[in-house]
Amino acid sequence: MPKFAKLPFKKDELNKNLSGFFKGMLENGAVNAVLVPMAQAKKGVRLTLVTSAANTAQVDPFAPIAAVSGAKIASSLTSRPSRRKVAMVLRSCEIRAVIELVKLKQVNLDNVLLIGMDCLGRYENTDFAKFQEQGGTSESFLENALAGKTSMPDFDIAGACKICEFPMADNVDMRLCAIGAGNGSVFIEAVSAKGEEALEKSGLKIGETPAGRGEAVKKLVAVRTEARDRKFAEYRAETNSFEALGDKLAACVNCYNCRVACPVCYCNECVFLTDTFRHTGEQFMMWADQGGLLKMPNDTLFYHLTRMTHMSLFCVGCGQCTSACPNDIDLMPLFRTCADKTQARFNYQAGRAVDEEQPMAGFKSDELVEVTGQVK
């Protein structure tokens, strides 16, 4: 049964108390390092690797921003591991991407304590700067978001967050629980044996379970699921032909920012950065001759279709692709609607379980028989 510890809490002291929690884990040897969102000297909040208990004062886990996917940072830290124990404080979408990267041998969890945080959404990077300028804090965001109010006068949380049906992280050792905690409180939940050991070493007192948590999570999931289904229906209606899809992607300039930002675009060598797509001048001229003109750069639609083929089975809906686009193309709905179909086709859900084999990773003689024509 999960164990909970309630953080000592006073108004405007959320991060102070979270700092004490992480400091306790470092001082008592529960972990040797913590990867956690932290306020920076010149504004902004970024994931920061902390190895000294004296440097936890600026932690800000619930800050409504994710400048990059934490799964990519997890890969950098563990693909060639240090062997030191590290706690990683990540959002649900980041955790689910980590699970997929584990299967692809790009993340190693042997010495990792995964801490999921309840996610009420994030602002785009430029909007978060405005949020701070307007006096917004993590506490004010949590208070408003738990009441269903995430919009500011001229911006709102990312579109991906509005349709994310996973506000609570699974497959973790611990959780930072805000949903259903009541009265602005935050609980630390130990989910695994590794998490229980770390919670005990943190110095916090094991206590009551937040009674309203289950119902509050269920209610939020229902709201987001309804919004997701509505968004899917709208987007499919808007992209029901190659021409319509081409219009959605017309502003693409093949910068590949979406590929770089995507935590599950997993190929170590991308085909679009090889000689396969380094065409000669004569090839371009020949293609232009076919219709008398050729939009440059070319292959933009083909690039996105290829990305869908490669990673829609593993898409976790984080929305980093949309955030990274310099021309404000909303790519998230494209990949989420595609992923909805492809993952359902294989009865697969990205990030659901670490021991769930990825589709098409192994041969199954009776798979897709209606396509292959095999007789069962």
mmCIF file of N, CA, C and O in Angstrom, residues 284-295:
data_model
loop_
_atom_site.group_PDB
_atom_site.id
_atom_site.type_symbol
_atom_site.label_atom_id
_atom_site.label_comp_id
_atom_site.label_asym_id
_atom_site.label_seq_id
_atom_site.Cartn_x
_atom_site.Cartn_y
_atom_site.Cartn_z
ATOM 1 N N PHE A 284 17.010 18.473 -58.312
ATOM 2 C CA PHE A 284 16.034 19.534 -58.055
ATOM 3 C C PHE A 284 15.472 20.072 -59.382
ATOM 4 O O PHE A 284 14.265 20.309 -59.496
ATOM 5 N N MET A 285 16.322 20.281 -60.360
ATOM 6 C CA MET A 285 15.874 20.782 -61.660
ATOM 7 C C MET A 285 14.903 19.814 -62.326
ATOM 8 O O MET A 285 13.878 20.230 -62.901
ATOM 9 N N MET A 286 15.182 18.529 -62.238
ATOM 10 C CA MET A 286 14.300 17.521 -62.837
ATOM 11 C C MET A 286 12.920 17.533 -62.182
ATOM 12 O O MET A 286 11.894 17.463 -62.860
ATOM 13 N N TRP A 287 12.906 17.627 -60.843
ATOM 14 C CA TRP A 287 11.611 17.670 -60.146
ATOM 15 C C TRP A 287 10.852 18.944 -60.494
ATOM 16 O O TRP A 287 9.630 18.921 -60.654
ATOM 17 N N ALA A 288 11.566 20.056 -60.599
ATOM 18 C CA ALA A 288 10.924 21.308 -60.986
ATOM 19 C C ALA A 288 10.362 21.211 -62.398
ATOM 20 O O ALA A 288 9.269 21.724 -62.691
ATOM 21 N N ASP A 289 11.081 20.515 -63.299
ATOM 22 C CA ASP A 289 10.623 20.363 -64.684
ATOM 23 C C ASP A 289 9.295 19.629 -64.786
ATOM 24 O O ASP A 289 8.497 19.878 -65.691
ATOM 25 N N GLN A 290 9.037 18.709 -63.817
ATOM 26 C CA GLN A 290 7.824 17.887 -63.891
ATOM 27 C C GLN A 290 6.559 18.742 -63.823
ATOM 28 O O GLN A 290 5.561 18.430 -64.463
ATOM 29 N N GLY A 291 6.578 19.787 -63.058
ATOM 30 C CA GLY A 291 5.405 20.655 -62.958
ATOM 31 C C GLY A 291 5.692 22.099 -63.298
ATOM 32 O O GLY A 291 4.808 22.956 -63.182
ATOM 33 N N GLY A 292 6.929 22.374 -63.659
ATOM 34 C CA GLY A 292 7.308 23.734 -64.002
ATOM 35 C C GLY A 292 7.778 24.556 -62.827
ATOM 36 O O GLY A 292 8.263 25.680 -63.002
ATOM 37 N N LEU A 293 7.643 24.000 -61.591
ATOM 38 C CA LEU A 293 8.110 24.714 -60.399
ATOM 39 C C LEU A 293 8.275 23.706 -59.265
ATOM 40 O O LEU A 293 7.735 22.600 -59.306
ATOM 41 N N LEU A 294 9.001 24.099 -58.239
ATOM 42 C CA LEU A 294 9.228 23.241 -57.076
ATOM 43 C C LEU A 294 9.391 24.123 -55.846
ATOM 44 O O LEU A 294 10.289 24.973 -55.794
ATOM 45 N N LYS A 295 8.512 23.955 -54.861
ATOM 46 C CA LYS A 295 8.617 24.727 -53.609
ATOM 47 C C LYS A 295 9.877 24.294 -52.865
ATOM 48 O O LYS A 295 10.159 23.095 -52.737
#
